[in-house]
Amino acid sequence: MIVRPSEIESLRNAILGTNSVKIELGRLWRLWNDAAPRFTGDPDQAAALHHALQKLSDSAVLEFPKQAWDRSTVPALPRHVIVPAARRAANGRAWMTFPWRRQLGWVSSLPTLPPALFDDLTVLNDWFGRVVVEDLPVVPVRYRSGEIFAREKRLDELERTTLFGPGRLNLAMLACRRLAPPVPAAVVGTGPDVLVVENSDTYWVAVEQLRGSAEHGIGAVVWGSGKTFPAQVPSLAVDVAGQGPLRGIAWYWGDYDPIGTATAVAAARAADGIEVRPARGLWAEMARVPVQEAGTLDWSAAVGEEWLGPEVWAQLSYVRAAGGRVAQELVPVEAVAAWVASLSASARG
């Protein structure tokens, strides 16, 4: 395989002629096929392109990515290249004169734009040119991010910037949506409600006790996984333990400390149509055990009194006064069993 200098020079001119800071592999293939059509369909076509790109990299025409390589070919090829000359072309304000597609026309009016975000937007601009968004199936956000950027979490990062917002980018215009993280759950009955338990050991205790009882109204026990549960709440409207959407109330029980009550309040506000209420009987059991870690926690800005209710909040005042906490695991298994028995008794009338 011999790549002619004239073919490398043609590729160089084509790359610089795009005025693009970031050029994806698919576009590189098109430019290479135009620059060296004799390699089209040749078994050595990937090796020839790799050789030409390496020569251009050696002469500082382009830069290779550190990790984004397509290893489906031999040799591997970069999923994109960076063209430094295109970044310098407009004295640091290239986005103001860049030929944006209609979806990104607002970018030219931005007063500032960091180089990394400009690179991302040029990639997105190329993507808008290749697809008809209205014809695309709506997919989870990380699938679309992987397709556009070859980085499944890049849209997560960009969504936290000012590029997303009214009149700018949104997930709908990218034909994708954000799905709530799933919650681990175990079926314990046929009732419409669920019991959400913050900690893993307590989760298994609740599962065992509820499976050993009947007529308690709890269909599943959900592991809240600490502070992650507010983000998971919307998934209850999709499915719980393979039984379909939540049909009743999500009764929540967590650690009694400032983070635990803040998590409960955030969960209660997380999704319209999902009721997250306190499993008060279990919270009340925490008032029967000694304070942990006294003097280590600041309760002055704590939330949760309105959600938990003034009666149980008052019962636990000694914990707040001591600057301590009570973990779920300090509530004896027998107390959890008694709470389950009280549910069954209530269900039987």
PDB file of N, CA and C in Angstrom, residues 9 26 54 63 78 148 157 172 190 195 203 216 229 244 270 273 285 296 314 328 348:
ATOM      1  N   GLU A   9      -2.150  15.583   0.463  1.00  0.00           N
ATOM      2  CA  GLU A   9      -2.334  17.019   0.317  1.00  0.00           C
ATOM      3  C   GLU A   9      -3.789  17.347  -0.014  1.00  0.00           C
ATOM      4  N   GLY A  26     -17.142   9.674  10.096  1.00  0.00           N
ATOM      5  CA  GLY A  26     -17.942   9.499   8.888  1.00  0.00           C
ATOM      6  C   GLY A  26     -17.628  10.544   7.829  1.00  0.00           C
ATOM      7  N   GLN A  54      -2.225  10.144  10.001  1.00  0.00           N
ATOM      8  CA  GLN A  54      -1.017  10.205  10.830  1.00  0.00           C
ATOM      9  C   GLN A  54      -0.051  11.251  10.285  1.00  0.00           C
ATOM     10  N   GLU A  63      -5.374  17.072  15.199  1.00  0.00           N
ATOM     11  CA  GLU A  63      -5.041  16.429  16.468  1.00  0.00           C
ATOM     12  C   GLU A  63      -5.948  15.226  16.667  1.00  0.00           C
ATOM     13  N   PRO A  78      -9.516   7.224  14.366  1.00  0.00           N
ATOM     14  CA  PRO A  78     -10.101   8.161  15.347  1.00  0.00           C
ATOM     15  C   PRO A  78     -11.571   8.419  15.046  1.00  0.00           C
ATOM     16  N   ILE A 148     -24.199  10.906  18.968  1.00  0.00           N
ATOM     17  CA  ILE A 148     -23.735  12.211  18.500  1.00  0.00           C
ATOM     18  C   ILE A 148     -22.271  12.450  18.839  1.00  0.00           C
ATOM     19  N   GLU A 157     -23.735  16.250  30.744  1.00  0.00           N
ATOM     20  CA  GLU A 157     -22.886  17.378  31.116  1.00  0.00           C
ATOM     21  C   GLU A 157     -23.375  18.672  30.471  1.00  0.00           C
ATOM     22  N   ALA A 172     -36.049  17.243  23.696  1.00  0.00           N
ATOM     23  CA  ALA A 172     -37.050  16.911  22.680  1.00  0.00           C
ATOM     24  C   ALA A 172     -36.520  17.189  21.277  1.00  0.00           C
ATOM     25  N   THR A 190     -49.785  -8.443  47.402  1.00  0.00           N
ATOM     26  CA  THR A 190     -50.606  -8.041  46.256  1.00  0.00           C
ATOM     27  C   THR A 190     -51.206  -6.655  46.427  1.00  0.00           C
ATOM     28  N   LEU A 195     -43.431  -0.037  50.358  1.00  0.00           N
ATOM     29  CA  LEU A 195     -42.631   0.484  51.451  1.00  0.00           C
ATOM     30  C   LEU A 195     -41.240   0.753  50.918  1.00  0.00           C
ATOM     31  N   TYR A 203     -33.807  -3.053  54.333  1.00  0.00           N
ATOM     32  CA  TYR A 203     -34.621  -3.498  53.203  1.00  0.00           C
ATOM     33  C   TYR A 203     -34.900  -4.996  53.307  1.00  0.00           C
ATOM     34  N   HIS A 216     -51.554  -7.112  54.338  1.00  0.00           N
ATOM     35  CA  HIS A 216     -51.000  -5.877  54.882  1.00  0.00           C
ATOM     36  C   HIS A 216     -51.069  -4.702  53.911  1.00  0.00           C
ATOM     37  N   PHE A 229     -32.696   8.225  46.031  1.00  0.00           N
ATOM     38  CA  PHE A 229     -34.107   7.903  45.814  1.00  0.00           C
ATOM     39  C   PHE A 229     -34.914   9.018  45.153  1.00  0.00           C
ATOM     40  N   GLY A 244     -45.732  -3.589  37.185  1.00  0.00           N
ATOM     41  CA  GLY A 244     -46.386  -2.438  36.578  1.00  0.00           C
ATOM     42  C   GLY A 244     -46.245  -1.195  37.445  1.00  0.00           C
ATOM     43  N   ALA A 270     -40.647  15.023  44.246  1.00  0.00           N
ATOM     44  CA  ALA A 270     -39.924  14.646  43.026  1.00  0.00           C
ATOM     45  C   ALA A 270     -40.804  14.453  41.805  1.00  0.00           C
ATOM     46  N   GLY A 273     -48.100  13.106  40.965  1.00  0.00           N
ATOM     47  CA  GLY A 273     -48.853  11.870  40.856  1.00  0.00           C
ATOM     48  C   GLY A 273     -48.289  10.720  41.658  1.00  0.00           C
ATOM     49  N   GLU A 285     -40.824   4.346  65.970  1.00  0.00           N
ATOM     50  CA  GLU A 285     -40.016   3.355  66.669  1.00  0.00           C
ATOM     51  C   GLU A 285     -38.602   3.870  66.940  1.00  0.00           C
ATOM     52  N   THR A 296     -22.391  15.702  66.795  1.00  0.00           N
ATOM     53  CA  THR A 296     -21.700  15.727  65.491  1.00  0.00           C
ATOM     54  C   THR A 296     -22.535  16.311  64.360  1.00  0.00           C
ATOM     55  N   ALA A 314     -41.892  15.728  67.275  1.00  0.00           N
ATOM     56  CA  ALA A 314     -41.699  16.061  68.686  1.00  0.00           C
ATOM     57  C   ALA A 314     -41.119  14.876  69.461  1.00  0.00           C
ATOM     58  N   GLN A 328     -31.615   3.487  60.858  1.00  0.00           N
ATOM     59  CA  GLN A 328     -32.671   2.472  60.790  1.00  0.00           C
ATOM     60  C   GLN A 328     -32.264   1.173  61.479  1.00  0.00           C
ATOM     61  N   ARG A 348     -57.403  -6.330  58.396  1.00  0.00           N
ATOM     62  CA  ARG A 348     -58.506  -7.237  58.722  1.00  0.00           C
ATOM     63  C   ARG A 348     -59.636  -6.518  59.429  1.00  0.00           C
TER      64      ARG A 348
END
